[in-house]
mmCIF file with all atom_site columns, C-alpha atoms in Angstrom:
data_model
loop_
_atom_site.group_PDB
_atom_site.id
_atom_site.type_symbol
_atom_site.label_atom_id
_atom_site.label_alt_id
_atom_site.label_comp_id
_atom_site.label_asym_id
_atom_site.label_entity_id
_atom_site.label_seq_id
_atom_site.pdbx_PDB_ins_code
_atom_site.Cartn_x
_atom_site.Cartn_y
_atom_site.Cartn_z
_atom_site.occupancy
_atom_site.B_iso_or_equiv
_atom_site.pdbx_formal_charge
_atom_site.auth_seq_id
_atom_site.auth_comp_id
_atom_site.auth_asym_id
_atom_site.auth_atom_id
_atom_site.pdbx_PDB_model_num
ATOM 1   C CA . MET U 1 1   ? -1.843  10.884  -2.199  1.00 0.00 ? 1   MET U CA 1
ATOM 2   C CA . GLN U 1 2   ? 0.402   11.782  0.344   1.00 0.00 ? 2   GLN U CA 1
ATOM 3   C CA . LEU U 1 3   ? 3.008   9.691   1.763   1.00 0.00 ? 3   LEU U CA 1
ATOM 4   C CA . ASP U 1 4   ? 4.640   9.256   4.896   1.00 0.00 ? 4   ASP U CA 1
ATOM 5   C CA . THR U 1 5   ? 7.060   7.021   5.649   1.00 0.00 ? 5   THR U CA 1
ATOM 6   C CA . THR U 1 6   ? 9.133   6.301   9.074   1.00 0.00 ? 6   THR U CA 1
ATOM 7   C CA . TYR U 1 7   ? 12.047  4.180   8.584   1.00 0.00 ? 7   TYR U CA 1
ATOM 8   C CA . ARG U 1 8   ? 14.029  2.501   11.659  1.00 0.00 ? 8   ARG U CA 1
ATOM 9   C CA . GLY U 1 9   ? 17.756  1.161   11.929  1.00 0.00 ? 9   GLY U CA 1
ATOM 10  C CA . LEU U 1 10  ? 18.052  2.392   7.978   1.00 0.00 ? 10  LEU U CA 1
ATOM 11  C CA . SER U 1 11  ? 21.478  3.754   6.544   1.00 0.00 ? 11  SER U CA 1
ATOM 12  C CA . ALA U 1 12  ? 20.668  6.902   4.626   1.00 0.00 ? 12  ALA U CA 1
ATOM 13  C CA . ALA U 1 13  ? 20.975  5.352   1.411   1.00 0.00 ? 13  ALA U CA 1
ATOM 14  C CA . GLU U 1 14  ? 18.772  2.217   2.112   1.00 0.00 ? 14  GLU U CA 1
ATOM 15  C CA . SER U 1 15  ? 15.924  5.057   3.471   1.00 0.00 ? 15  SER U CA 1
ATOM 16  C CA . ALA U 1 16  ? 16.663  6.838   0.391   1.00 0.00 ? 16  ALA U CA 1
ATOM 17  C CA . THR U 1 17  ? 16.248  3.263   -1.846  1.00 0.00 ? 17  THR U CA 1
ATOM 18  C CA . ALA U 1 18  ? 12.703  2.170   0.058   1.00 0.00 ? 18  ALA U CA 1
ATOM 19  C CA . THR U 1 19  ? 11.444  6.608   -0.936  1.00 0.00 ? 19  THR U CA 1
ATOM 20  C CA . ARG U 1 20  ? 12.479  5.561   -4.395  1.00 0.00 ? 20  ARG U CA 1
ATOM 21  C CA . MET U 1 21  ? 10.570  1.963   -4.698  1.00 0.00 ? 21  MET U CA 1
ATOM 22  C CA . LEU U 1 22  ? 7.940   3.555   -2.640  1.00 0.00 ? 22  LEU U CA 1
ATOM 23  C CA . GLU U 1 23  ? 6.953   6.462   -5.322  1.00 0.00 ? 23  GLU U CA 1
ATOM 24  C CA . LYS U 1 24  ? 7.405   4.261   -7.897  1.00 0.00 ? 24  LYS U CA 1
ATOM 25  C CA . PHE U 1 25  ? 5.247   1.683   -6.449  1.00 0.00 ? 25  PHE U CA 1
ATOM 26  C CA . SER U 1 26  ? 2.398   4.460   -5.137  1.00 0.00 ? 26  SER U CA 1
ATOM 27  C CA . PRO U 1 27  ? 1.075   5.438   -8.707  1.00 0.00 ? 27  PRO U CA 1
ATOM 28  C CA . ARG U 1 28  ? 0.051   1.631   -8.821  1.00 0.00 ? 28  ARG U CA 1
ATOM 29  C CA . LEU U 1 29  ? -2.246  2.244   -5.992  1.00 0.00 ? 29  LEU U CA 1
ATOM 30  C CA . VAL U 1 30  ? -3.553  5.209   -6.513  1.00 0.00 ? 30  VAL U CA 1
ATOM 31  C CA . ARG U 1 31  ? -5.090  4.472   -9.884  1.00 0.00 ? 31  ARG U CA 1
ATOM 32  C CA . LEU U 1 32  ? -7.402  1.702   -7.400  1.00 0.00 ? 32  LEU U CA 1
ATOM 33  C CA . LEU U 1 33  ? -8.621  4.310   -5.179  1.00 0.00 ? 33  LEU U CA 1
ATOM 34  C CA . ASP U 1 34  ? -12.166 6.946   -5.818  1.00 0.00 ? 34  ASP U CA 1
ATOM 35  C CA . GLU U 1 35  ? -11.420 9.341   -2.707  1.00 0.00 ? 35  GLU U CA 1
ATOM 36  C CA . PRO U 1 36  ? -8.004  11.132  -1.718  1.00 0.00 ? 36  PRO U CA 1
ATOM 37  C CA . SER U 1 37  ? -6.113  9.852   1.012   1.00 0.00 ? 37  SER U CA 1
ATOM 38  C CA . SER U 1 38  ? -3.028  9.101   2.381   1.00 0.00 ? 38  SER U CA 1
ATOM 39  C CA . LEU U 1 39  ? -0.243  5.965   2.456   1.00 0.00 ? 39  LEU U CA 1
ATOM 40  C CA . ARG U 1 40  ? 2.004   5.455   5.481   1.00 0.00 ? 40  ARG U CA 1
ATOM 41  C CA . ALA U 1 41  ? 4.631   3.195   5.580   1.00 0.00 ? 41  ALA U CA 1
ATOM 42  C CA . VAL U 1 42  ? 7.471   2.272   8.028   1.00 0.00 ? 42  VAL U CA 1
ATOM 43  C CA . VAL U 1 43  ? 9.895   -0.076  6.699   1.00 0.00 ? 43  VAL U CA 1
ATOM 44  C CA . GLU U 1 44  ? 11.824  -1.420  10.061  1.00 0.00 ? 44  GLU U CA 1
ATOM 45  C CA . ASN U 1 45  ? 15.619  -2.888  9.912   1.00 0.00 ? 45  ASN U CA 1
ATOM 46  C CA . GLY U 1 46  ? 16.156  -5.834  11.854  1.00 0.00 ? 46  GLY U CA 1
ATOM 47  C CA . ALA U 1 47  ? 17.010  -10.002 11.175  1.00 0.00 ? 47  ALA U CA 1
ATOM 48  C CA . GLU U 1 48  ? 15.194  -8.918  7.966   1.00 0.00 ? 48  GLU U CA 1
ATOM 49  C CA . MET U 1 49  ? 13.683  -5.865  6.528   1.00 0.00 ? 49  MET U CA 1
ATOM 50  C CA . THR U 1 50  ? 9.707   -5.858  7.654   1.00 0.00 ? 50  THR U CA 1
ATOM 51  C CA . VAL U 1 51  ? 7.778   -3.584  5.743   1.00 0.00 ? 51  VAL U CA 1
ATOM 52  C CA . THR U 1 52  ? 4.438   -1.997  6.892   1.00 0.00 ? 52  THR U CA 1
ATOM 53  C CA . LEU U 1 53  ? 1.975   -0.275  4.351   1.00 0.00 ? 53  LEU U CA 1
ATOM 54  C CA . THR U 1 54  ? -1.492  1.609   5.712   1.00 0.00 ? 54  THR U CA 1
ATOM 55  C CA . VAL U 1 55  ? -3.157  3.312   3.528   1.00 0.00 ? 55  VAL U CA 1
ATOM 56  C CA . SER U 1 56  ? -6.244  5.354   4.856   1.00 0.00 ? 56  SER U CA 1
ATOM 57  C CA . GLN U 1 57  ? -9.526  5.951   3.349   1.00 0.00 ? 57  GLN U CA 1
ATOM 58  C CA . ARG U 1 58  ? -12.626 6.769   4.851   1.00 0.00 ? 58  ARG U CA 1
ATOM 59  C CA . ARG U 1 59  ? -13.963 3.450   4.747   1.00 0.00 ? 59  ARG U CA 1
ATOM 60  C CA . GLY U 1 60  ? -11.267 2.494   7.261   1.00 0.00 ? 60  GLY U CA 1
ATOM 61  C CA . ASP U 1 61  ? -7.171  1.572   6.852   1.00 0.00 ? 61  ASP U CA 1
ATOM 62  C CA . LEU U 1 62  ? -6.241  -1.367  4.823   1.00 0.00 ? 62  LEU U CA 1
ATOM 63  C CA . THR U 1 63  ? -3.001  -2.853  5.838   1.00 0.00 ? 63  THR U CA 1
ATOM 64  C CA . ALA U 1 64  ? -0.349  -4.934  4.412   1.00 0.00 ? 64  ALA U CA 1
ATOM 65  C CA . SER U 1 65  ? 2.829   -6.341  6.409   1.00 0.00 ? 65  SER U CA 1
ATOM 66  C CA . THR U 1 66  ? 5.602   -8.308  4.628   1.00 0.00 ? 66  THR U CA 1
ATOM 67  C CA . GLY U 1 67  ? 9.189   -9.374  5.559   1.00 0.00 ? 67  GLY U CA 1
ATOM 68  C CA . ASP U 1 68  ? 12.064  -10.319 3.701   1.00 0.00 ? 68  ASP U CA 1
ATOM 69  C CA . ARG U 1 69  ? 16.188  -9.843  3.864   1.00 0.00 ? 69  ARG U CA 1
ATOM 70  C CA . GLU U 1 70  ? 16.257  -8.065  1.136   1.00 0.00 ? 70  GLU U CA 1
ATOM 71  C CA . LEU U 1 71  ? 14.853  -4.276  1.467   1.00 0.00 ? 71  LEU U CA 1
ATOM 72  C CA . ALA U 1 72  ? 13.200  -4.761  -2.532  1.00 0.00 ? 72  ALA U CA 1
ATOM 73  C CA . PRO U 1 73  ? 10.981  -7.740  -2.123  1.00 0.00 ? 73  PRO U CA 1
ATOM 74  C CA . ALA U 1 74  ? 10.084  -6.519  1.261   1.00 0.00 ? 74  ALA U CA 1
ATOM 75  C CA . ILE U 1 75  ? 8.674   -3.209  -0.612  1.00 0.00 ? 75  ILE U CA 1
ATOM 76  C CA . SER U 1 76  ? 7.727   -5.353  -3.375  1.00 0.00 ? 76  SER U CA 1
ATOM 77  C CA . ASP U 1 77  ? 5.424   -8.255  -1.511  1.00 0.00 ? 77  ASP U CA 1
ATOM 78  C CA . ALA U 1 78  ? 3.755   -5.534  0.585   1.00 0.00 ? 78  ALA U CA 1
ATOM 79  C CA . CYS U 1 79  ? 2.556   -3.368  -2.180  1.00 0.00 ? 79  CYS U CA 1
ATOM 80  C CA . ASP U 1 80  ? 1.467   -6.580  -4.141  1.00 0.00 ? 80  ASP U CA 1
ATOM 81  C CA . LYS U 1 81  ? 0.190   -7.516  -0.758  1.00 0.00 ? 81  LYS U CA 1
ATOM 82  C CA . LEU U 1 82  ? -1.875  -3.800  -0.660  1.00 0.00 ? 82  LEU U CA 1
ATOM 83  C CA . ARG U 1 83  ? -3.006  -3.549  -4.235  1.00 0.00 ? 83  ARG U CA 1
ATOM 84  C CA . ALA U 1 84  ? -4.583  -6.663  -4.041  1.00 0.00 ? 84  ALA U CA 1
ATOM 85  C CA . GLN U 1 85  ? -6.798  -5.540  -1.115  1.00 0.00 ? 85  GLN U CA 1
ATOM 86  C CA . LEU U 1 86  ? -7.587  -2.335  -2.653  1.00 0.00 ? 86  LEU U CA 1
ATOM 87  C CA . VAL U 1 87  ? -9.009  -4.530  -5.768  1.00 0.00 ? 87  VAL U CA 1
ATOM 88  C CA . ARG U 1 88  ? -10.537 -6.985  -3.552  1.00 0.00 ? 88  ARG U CA 1
ATOM 89  C CA . GLN U 1 89  ? -12.082 -3.964  -1.778  1.00 0.00 ? 89  GLN U CA 1
ATOM 90  C CA . ARG U 1 90  ? -13.324 -1.718  -4.853  1.00 0.00 ? 90  ARG U CA 1
ATOM 91  C CA . HIS U 1 91  ? -15.114 -5.103  -6.885  1.00 0.00 ? 91  HIS U CA 1
ATOM 92  C CA . ARG U 1 92  ? -17.288 -5.550  -3.378  1.00 0.00 ? 92  ARG U CA 1
ATOM 93  C CA . ARG U 1 93  ? -18.341 -1.525  -4.340  1.00 0.00 ? 93  ARG U CA 1
ATOM 94  C CA . GLU U 1 94  ? -19.235 -2.434  -7.330  1.00 0.00 ? 94  GLU U CA 1
ATOM 95  C CA . ALA U 1 95  ? -20.766 -5.577  -6.890  1.00 0.00 ? 95  ALA U CA 1
ATOM 96  C CA . GLU U 1 96  ? -22.978 -3.005  -4.581  1.00 0.00 ? 96  GLU U CA 1
ATOM 97  C CA . ARG U 1 97  ? -23.714 -0.771  -6.965  1.00 0.00 ? 97  ARG U CA 1
ATOM 98  C CA . HIS U 1 98  ? -24.681 -3.013  -8.832  1.00 0.00 ? 98  HIS U CA 1
ATOM 99  C CA . ARG U 1 99  ? -26.910 -4.487  -6.280  1.00 0.00 ? 99  ARG U CA 1
ATOM 100 C CA . ALA U 1 100 ? -28.792 -1.140  -5.666  1.00 0.00 ? 100 ALA U CA 1
ATOM 101 C CA . THR U 1 101 ? -29.347 -0.548  -8.942  1.00 0.00 ? 101 THR U CA 1
ATOM 102 C CA . GLY U 1 102 ? -30.657 -3.760  -9.744  1.00 0.00 ? 102 GLY U CA 1
ATOM 103 C CA . GLY U 1 103 ? -29.404 -3.474  -12.766 1.00 0.00 ? 103 GLY U CA 1
ATOM 104 C CA . THR U 1 104 ? -28.009 -6.596  -15.779 1.00 0.00 ? 104 THR U CA 1
ATOM 105 C CA . GLU U 1 105 ? -25.203 -4.460  -17.117 1.00 0.00 ? 105 GLU U CA 1
#
């Protein structure tokens, strides 16, 4: 998975921390993907840290956004939201395949 990051208003140390956390969480998301895709991460520092993660796929984009006073919980929450969307999408695809084949397995 290709990881594209954009940091707005973060120090060098915060940017390095965010990069490490995103690299730590990305393998958990890759397991749920059936095709090559890219992950875009936008981390903004304002009144609170805002993290927006977008997975681009052939079928469309999935986006998760969250904010927190701390960087680590914001990234963790956004990854959890995106993971939940990917799981839901995978279950839908499997159900469609099951209906299309008429399988009872």
